[in-house]
Short mmCIF file of C-alpha atoms in Angstrom, two decimals:
data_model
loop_
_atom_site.label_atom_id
_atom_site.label_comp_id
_atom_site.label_asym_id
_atom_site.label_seq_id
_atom_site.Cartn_x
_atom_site.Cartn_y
_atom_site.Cartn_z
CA UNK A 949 148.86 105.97 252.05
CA UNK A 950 151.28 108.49 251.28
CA UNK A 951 151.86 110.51 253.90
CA UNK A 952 153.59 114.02 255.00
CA UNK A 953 154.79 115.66 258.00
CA UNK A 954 155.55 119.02 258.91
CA UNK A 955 157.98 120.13 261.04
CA UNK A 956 156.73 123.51 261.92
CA UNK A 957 154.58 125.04 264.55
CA UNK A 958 153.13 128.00 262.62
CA UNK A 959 149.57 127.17 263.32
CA UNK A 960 148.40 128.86 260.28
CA UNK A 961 150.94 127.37 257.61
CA UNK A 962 150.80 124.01 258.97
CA UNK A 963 147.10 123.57 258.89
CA UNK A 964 146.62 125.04 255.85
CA UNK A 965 148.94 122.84 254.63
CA UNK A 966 146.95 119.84 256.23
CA UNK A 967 143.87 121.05 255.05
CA UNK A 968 144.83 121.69 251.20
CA UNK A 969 146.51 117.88 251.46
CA UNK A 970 143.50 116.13 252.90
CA UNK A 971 141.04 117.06 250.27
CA UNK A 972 143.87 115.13 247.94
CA UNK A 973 143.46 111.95 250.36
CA UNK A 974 147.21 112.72 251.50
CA UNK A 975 147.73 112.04 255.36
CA UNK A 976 149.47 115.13 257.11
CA UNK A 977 150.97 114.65 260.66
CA UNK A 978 151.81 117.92 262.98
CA UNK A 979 153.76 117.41 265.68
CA UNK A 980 153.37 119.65 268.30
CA UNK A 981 157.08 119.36 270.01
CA UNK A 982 160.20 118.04 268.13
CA UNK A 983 163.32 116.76 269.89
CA UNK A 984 166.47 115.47 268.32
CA UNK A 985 166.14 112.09 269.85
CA UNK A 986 162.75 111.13 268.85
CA UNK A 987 163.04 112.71 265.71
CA UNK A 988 163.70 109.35 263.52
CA UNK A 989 160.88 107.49 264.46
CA UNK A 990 158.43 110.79 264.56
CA UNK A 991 158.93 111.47 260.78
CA UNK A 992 159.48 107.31 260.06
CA UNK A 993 156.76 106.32 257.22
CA UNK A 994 156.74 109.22 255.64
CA UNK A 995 156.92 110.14 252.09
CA UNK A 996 157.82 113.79 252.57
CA UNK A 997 158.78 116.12 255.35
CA UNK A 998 158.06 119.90 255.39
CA UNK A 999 159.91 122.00 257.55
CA UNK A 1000 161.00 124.95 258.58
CA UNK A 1001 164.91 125.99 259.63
CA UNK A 1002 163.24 127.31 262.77
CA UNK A 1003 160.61 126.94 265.08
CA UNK A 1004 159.16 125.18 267.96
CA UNK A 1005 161.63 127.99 269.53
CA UNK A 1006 164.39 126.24 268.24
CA UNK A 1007 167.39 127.68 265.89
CA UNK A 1008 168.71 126.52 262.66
CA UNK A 1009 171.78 124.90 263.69
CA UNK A 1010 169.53 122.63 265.77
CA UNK A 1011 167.08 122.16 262.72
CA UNK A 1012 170.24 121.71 260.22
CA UNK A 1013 171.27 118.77 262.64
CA UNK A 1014 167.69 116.71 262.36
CA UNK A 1015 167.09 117.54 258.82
CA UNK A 1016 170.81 115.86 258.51
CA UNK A 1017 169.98 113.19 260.48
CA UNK A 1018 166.56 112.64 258.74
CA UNK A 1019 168.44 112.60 255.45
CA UNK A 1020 171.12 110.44 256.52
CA UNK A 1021 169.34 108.09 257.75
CA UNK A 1022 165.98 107.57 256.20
CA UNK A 1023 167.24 108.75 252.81
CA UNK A 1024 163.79 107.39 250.80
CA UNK A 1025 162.08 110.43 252.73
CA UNK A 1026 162.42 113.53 250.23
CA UNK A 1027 162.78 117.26 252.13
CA UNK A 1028 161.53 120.40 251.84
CA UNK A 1029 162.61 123.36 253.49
CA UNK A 1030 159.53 125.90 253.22
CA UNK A 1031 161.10 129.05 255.30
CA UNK A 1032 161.28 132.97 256.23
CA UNK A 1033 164.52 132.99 256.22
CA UNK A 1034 165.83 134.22 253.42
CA UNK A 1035 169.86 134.68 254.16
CA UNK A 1036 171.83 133.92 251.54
CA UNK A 1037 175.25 132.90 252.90
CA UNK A 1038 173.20 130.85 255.52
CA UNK A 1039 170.38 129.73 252.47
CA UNK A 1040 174.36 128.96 250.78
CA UNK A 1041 175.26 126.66 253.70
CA UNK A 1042 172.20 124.68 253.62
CA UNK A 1043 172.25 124.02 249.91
CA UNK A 1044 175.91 122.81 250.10
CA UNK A 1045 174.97 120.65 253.03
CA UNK A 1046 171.82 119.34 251.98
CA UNK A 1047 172.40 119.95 248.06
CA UNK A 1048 168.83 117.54 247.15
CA UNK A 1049 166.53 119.23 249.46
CA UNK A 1050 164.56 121.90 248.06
CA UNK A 1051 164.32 125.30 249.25
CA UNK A 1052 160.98 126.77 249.10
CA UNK A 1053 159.94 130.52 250.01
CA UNK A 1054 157.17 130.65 252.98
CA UNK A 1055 155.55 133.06 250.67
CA UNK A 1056 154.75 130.44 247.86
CA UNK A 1057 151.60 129.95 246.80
CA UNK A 1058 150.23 126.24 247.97
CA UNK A 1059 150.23 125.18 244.03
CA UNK A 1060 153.77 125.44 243.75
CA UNK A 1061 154.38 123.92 246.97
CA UNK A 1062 152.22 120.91 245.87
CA UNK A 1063 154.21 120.87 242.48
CA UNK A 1064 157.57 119.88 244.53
CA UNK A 1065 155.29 117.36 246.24
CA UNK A 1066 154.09 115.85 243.42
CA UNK A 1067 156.93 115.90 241.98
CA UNK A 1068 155.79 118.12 238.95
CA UNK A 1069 157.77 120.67 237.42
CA UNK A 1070 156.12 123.08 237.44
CA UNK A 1071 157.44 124.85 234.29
CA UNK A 1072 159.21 128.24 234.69
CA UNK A 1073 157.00 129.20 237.82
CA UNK A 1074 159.02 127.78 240.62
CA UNK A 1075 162.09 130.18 239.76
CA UNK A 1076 160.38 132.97 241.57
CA UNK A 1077 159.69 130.65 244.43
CA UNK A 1078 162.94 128.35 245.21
CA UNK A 1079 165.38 130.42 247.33
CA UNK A 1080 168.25 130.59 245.49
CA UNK A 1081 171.96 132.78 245.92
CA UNK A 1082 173.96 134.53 243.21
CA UNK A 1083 176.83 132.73 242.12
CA UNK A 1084 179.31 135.04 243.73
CA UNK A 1085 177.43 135.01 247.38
CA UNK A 1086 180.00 133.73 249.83
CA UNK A 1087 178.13 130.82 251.78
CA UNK A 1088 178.62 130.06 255.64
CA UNK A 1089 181.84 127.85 255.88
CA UNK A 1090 180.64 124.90 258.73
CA UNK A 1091 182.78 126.41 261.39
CA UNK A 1092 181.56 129.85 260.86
CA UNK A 1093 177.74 127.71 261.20
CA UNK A 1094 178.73 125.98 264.25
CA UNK A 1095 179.63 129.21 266.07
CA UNK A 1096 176.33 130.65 265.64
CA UNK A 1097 174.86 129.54 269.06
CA UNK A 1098 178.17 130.49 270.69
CA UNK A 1099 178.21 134.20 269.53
CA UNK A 1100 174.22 133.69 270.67
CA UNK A 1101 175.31 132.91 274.05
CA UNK A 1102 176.24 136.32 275.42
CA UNK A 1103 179.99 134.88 276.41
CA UNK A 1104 182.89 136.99 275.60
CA UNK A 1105 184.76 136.03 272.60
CA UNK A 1106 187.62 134.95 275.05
CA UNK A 1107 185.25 132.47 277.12
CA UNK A 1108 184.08 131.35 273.55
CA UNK A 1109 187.79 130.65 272.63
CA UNK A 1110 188.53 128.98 275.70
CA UNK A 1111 185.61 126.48 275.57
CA UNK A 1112 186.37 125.41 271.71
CA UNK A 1113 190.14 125.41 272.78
CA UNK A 1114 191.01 128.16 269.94
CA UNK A 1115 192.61 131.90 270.37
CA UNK A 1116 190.23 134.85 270.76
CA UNK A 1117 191.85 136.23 267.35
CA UNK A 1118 190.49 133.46 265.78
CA UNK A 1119 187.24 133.65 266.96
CA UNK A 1120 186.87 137.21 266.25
CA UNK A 1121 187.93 136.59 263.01
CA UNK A 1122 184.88 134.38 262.07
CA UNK A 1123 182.71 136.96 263.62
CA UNK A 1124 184.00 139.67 261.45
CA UNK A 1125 183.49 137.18 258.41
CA UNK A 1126 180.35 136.36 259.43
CA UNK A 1127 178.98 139.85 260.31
CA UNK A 1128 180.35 140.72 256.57
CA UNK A 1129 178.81 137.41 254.59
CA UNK A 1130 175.12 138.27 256.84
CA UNK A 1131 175.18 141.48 255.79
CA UNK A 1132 175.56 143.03 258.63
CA UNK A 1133 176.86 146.90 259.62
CA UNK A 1134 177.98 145.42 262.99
CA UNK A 1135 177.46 143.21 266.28
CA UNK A 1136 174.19 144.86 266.74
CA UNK A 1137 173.63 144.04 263.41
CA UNK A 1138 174.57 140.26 264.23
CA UNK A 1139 172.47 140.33 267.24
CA UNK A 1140 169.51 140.88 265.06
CA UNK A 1141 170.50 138.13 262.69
CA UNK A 1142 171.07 135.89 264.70
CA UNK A 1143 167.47 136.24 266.82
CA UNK A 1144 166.02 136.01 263.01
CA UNK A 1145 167.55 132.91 262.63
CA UNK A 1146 165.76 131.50 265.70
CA UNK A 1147 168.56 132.19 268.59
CA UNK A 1148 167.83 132.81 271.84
CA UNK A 1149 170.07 135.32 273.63
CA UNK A 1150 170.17 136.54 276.81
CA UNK A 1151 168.49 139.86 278.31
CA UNK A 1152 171.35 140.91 280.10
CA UNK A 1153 173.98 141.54 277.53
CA UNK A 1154 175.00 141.80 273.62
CA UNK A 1155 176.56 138.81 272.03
CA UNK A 1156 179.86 138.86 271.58
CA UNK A 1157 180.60 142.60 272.71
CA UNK A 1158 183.59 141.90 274.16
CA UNK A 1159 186.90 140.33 273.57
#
């Protein structure tokens, strides 16, 4: 039976998902807690996984790191990404990591989300729909990715230094290219961003407001 599964724990777009699925005899499994470990065998037999790039209160470095790990090693199981986040230096990084999953807008109607599933084209329709980036959008590079959860942290961008063993001019220059590719007026602005993009930082500071 072909079967999909859908990493996401948006109550409303999972069901609905499960509900316009079943009345096409397609199985539709919800988890209702992911972890990295288990994620292998939770998604194992499926046809198709669904996901978001964050939820279950999780951030998109950790989903970028299962979807990886889903791809690399059950690579008959096709992925789609249907998401609110809409970034495109971060929707950039994905695509260059991950260049045959499709990106889908949350927004999409459920026809054109059950064209990629069936594998139909769809004709012209799905333009409006796929997340895509202008050509001259400057994507994430993977070490300006990987120190998303640091600047999440609330450590100062010395401490951050320190613990990846690099100098704090280095650091803050991958914040200031980051701040500028995100679109960002500033480290508020990045603060924002980064709790969009499913981070959780801590009450008591800013990230990264000192050096």
């Amino acid at each position: 039976m072909f079967k999909l599964t859908v990493l996401d724990n948006d109550k409303w777009i999972a069901e609905g998902i499960a509900y316009y699925f079943a009345e096409r005899h397609i199985l539709t499994c919800i988890p209702e807690t992911i972890k990295s470990k288990e994620v292998i065998n939770l998604v194992a037999g499926s046809d198709i996984v669904i996901s978001e790039l964050s939820a279950y209160g999780r951030d998109v470095q950790f989903f970028s790191e299962i979807l990886v790990k889903i791809s690399t090693n059950l690579p008959g199981i096709r992925l789609i990404l249907l998401t609110d986040i809409h970034v495109p230096a971060l929707i950039g990084y994905i695509q260059k990591l991950m260049p045959n999953v499709t990106i889908l807008s949350k927004r999409s109607d459920i026809k054109v989300l059950a064209d990629v599933v069936f594998n139909r084209d769809g004709g012209g329709n799905l333009t409006e729909d796929r997340i895509s980036i202008d050509q001259n959008t400057l994507p994430l590079t993977s070490k300006e990715f990987s120190l998303l959860r640091s600047l999440a942290s609330g450590q100062s961008l010395v401490n951050i230094a320190k613990a990846l063993n690099v100098s704090g001019k280095t650091v803050s220059h991958h914040r200031t290219s980051i701040i500028k590719k995100l679109n960002c007026c500033n480290v508020m602005g990045l603060t924002q961003a980064l709790v969009d993009m499913g981070f959780s930082l801590p009450n008591t500071s800013t990230p990264t407001q000192q050096l």
